[in-house]
XYZ file of C-alpha atoms in Angstrom:
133
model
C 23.913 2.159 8.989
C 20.657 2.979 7.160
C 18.784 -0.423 6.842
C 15.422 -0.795 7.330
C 13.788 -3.998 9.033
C 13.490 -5.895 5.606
C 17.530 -5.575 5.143
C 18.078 -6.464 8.971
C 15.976 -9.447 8.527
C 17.623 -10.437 4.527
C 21.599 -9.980 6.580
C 20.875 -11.940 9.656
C 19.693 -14.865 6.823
C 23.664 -15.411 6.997
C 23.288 -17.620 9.865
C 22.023 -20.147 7.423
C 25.963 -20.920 7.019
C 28.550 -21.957 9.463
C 28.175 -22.283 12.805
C 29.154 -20.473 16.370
C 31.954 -21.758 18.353
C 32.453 -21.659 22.153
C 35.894 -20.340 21.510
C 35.102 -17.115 19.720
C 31.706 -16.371 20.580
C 30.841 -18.469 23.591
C 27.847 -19.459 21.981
C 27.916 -23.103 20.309
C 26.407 -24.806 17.196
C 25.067 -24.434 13.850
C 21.432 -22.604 13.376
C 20.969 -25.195 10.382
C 21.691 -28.906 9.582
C 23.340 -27.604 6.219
C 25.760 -24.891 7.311
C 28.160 -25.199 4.100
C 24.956 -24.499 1.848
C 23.236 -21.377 1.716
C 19.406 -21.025 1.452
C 16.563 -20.136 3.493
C 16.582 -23.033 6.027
C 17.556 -20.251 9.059
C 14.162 -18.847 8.454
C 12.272 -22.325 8.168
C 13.877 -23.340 11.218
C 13.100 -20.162 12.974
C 8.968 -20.159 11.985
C 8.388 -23.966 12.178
C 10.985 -25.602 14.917
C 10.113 -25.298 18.851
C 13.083 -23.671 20.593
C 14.143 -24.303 24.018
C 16.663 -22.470 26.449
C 19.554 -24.581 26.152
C 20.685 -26.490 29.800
C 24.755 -25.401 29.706
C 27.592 -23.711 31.199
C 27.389 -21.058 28.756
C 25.925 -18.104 27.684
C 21.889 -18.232 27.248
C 21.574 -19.629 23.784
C 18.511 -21.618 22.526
C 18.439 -25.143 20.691
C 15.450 -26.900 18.755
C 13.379 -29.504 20.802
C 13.154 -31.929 18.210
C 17.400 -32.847 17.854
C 18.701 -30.475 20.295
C 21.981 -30.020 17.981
C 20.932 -26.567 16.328
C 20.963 -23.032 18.008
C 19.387 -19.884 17.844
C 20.956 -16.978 19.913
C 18.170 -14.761 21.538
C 18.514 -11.648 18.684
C 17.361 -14.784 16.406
C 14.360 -15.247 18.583
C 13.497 -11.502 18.572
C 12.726 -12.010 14.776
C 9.731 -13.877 15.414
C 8.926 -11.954 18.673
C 8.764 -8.560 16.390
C 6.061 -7.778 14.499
C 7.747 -5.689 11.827
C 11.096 -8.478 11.842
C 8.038 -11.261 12.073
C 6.651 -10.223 8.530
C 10.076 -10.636 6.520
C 11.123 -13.715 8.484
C 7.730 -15.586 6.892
C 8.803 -14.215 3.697
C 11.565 -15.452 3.775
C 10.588 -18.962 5.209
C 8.164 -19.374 2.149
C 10.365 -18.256 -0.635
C 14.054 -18.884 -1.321
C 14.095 -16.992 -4.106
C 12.369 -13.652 -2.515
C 15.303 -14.114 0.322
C 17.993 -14.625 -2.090
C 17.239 -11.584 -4.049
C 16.624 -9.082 -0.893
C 19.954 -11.232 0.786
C 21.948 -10.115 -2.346
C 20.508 -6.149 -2.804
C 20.815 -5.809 1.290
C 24.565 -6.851 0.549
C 25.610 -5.186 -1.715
C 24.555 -2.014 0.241
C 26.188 -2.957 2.978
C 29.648 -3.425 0.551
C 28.994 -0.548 -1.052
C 28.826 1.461 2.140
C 31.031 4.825 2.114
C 32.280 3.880 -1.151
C 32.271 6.929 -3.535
C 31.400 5.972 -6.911
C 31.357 8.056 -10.301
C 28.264 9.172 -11.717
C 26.730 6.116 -13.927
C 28.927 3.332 -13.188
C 26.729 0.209 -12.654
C 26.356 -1.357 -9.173
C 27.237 -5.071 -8.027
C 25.167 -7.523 -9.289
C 25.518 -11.092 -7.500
C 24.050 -13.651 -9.080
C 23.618 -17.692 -7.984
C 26.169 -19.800 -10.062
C 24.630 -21.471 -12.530
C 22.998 -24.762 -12.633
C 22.361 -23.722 -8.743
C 18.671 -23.693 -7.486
C-alpha cells in the first residue's frame, strides 16, 4: 500500500484504543489500561513492560508480567524485535506529540488512498480537539 516502516509503526499505534475480543479475533484483552483514550501508552507498554506467552486455550497471544490483564499479539512483539520497526517504536514511546503527528499524516494517507483529487485542493488536516494534551 506504499508505507514505509515509520507509517507501519505510526498505524499499528491504534492499538492504544479498544481492545481484542475472543469472539471476533480469538485473541483477548486490551494492549493498554486506557483503551477509550488515545496516546502513546501502546508504545510505552511495548519498550518498558516484560511480556510473557500467555497460559490459555487460545491463540498464542502475549500479556505483561507485572498485571497479566494487557496483551500484545506477536506482530506487536516484532516491533521491538525489528531493528528498522525498533527505531520508531522508541520514538514514539518518548514523545506523544512526535506519534500524534506521524499517527495523523500516516492516516490521512491511508484515507486518502485511490482517491483522485483536483489539482490544488488542500489535504486533510486532523487536529487534537482543543483543550486536549
Amino acid at each position: 500500500m506504499g508505507f514505509n516502516d515509520q507509517e507501519i509503526v505510526a498505524l499499528i499505534g491504534a492499538h492504544a484504543l479498544g481492545r481484542a475480543h475472543t469472539d471476533r479475533s480469538g485473541y483477548d484483552g486490551p494492549w493498554t489500561f486506557s483503551p477509550t483514550v488515545f496516546t502513546n501508552d501502546f508504545f510505552k507498554l511495548l519498550v518498558d513492560e516484560k511480556w510473557q506467552w500467555k497460559k490459555w486455550n487460545g491463540p498464542a497471544q502475549y500479556e505483561d508480567k507485572t498485571s497479566k490483564s494487557l496483551m500484545m499479539l506477536p506482530a506487536d512483539l516484532a516491533l521491538v524485535q525489528d531493528k528498522n520497526f525498533k527505531k520508531w517504536v522508541q520514538t514514539y514511546a518518548k514523545d506523544n506529540d512526535v506519534f500524534f503527528k506521524d499517527f495523523s499524516d500516516a492516516l490521512v494517507k491511508l484515507f486518502e488512498l485511490g482517491v483522485p483529487f483536483p489539482e490544488g485542493q488542500e489535504r486533510w488536516v486532523m487536529k487534537p480537539r482543543s483543550g486536549s494534551s
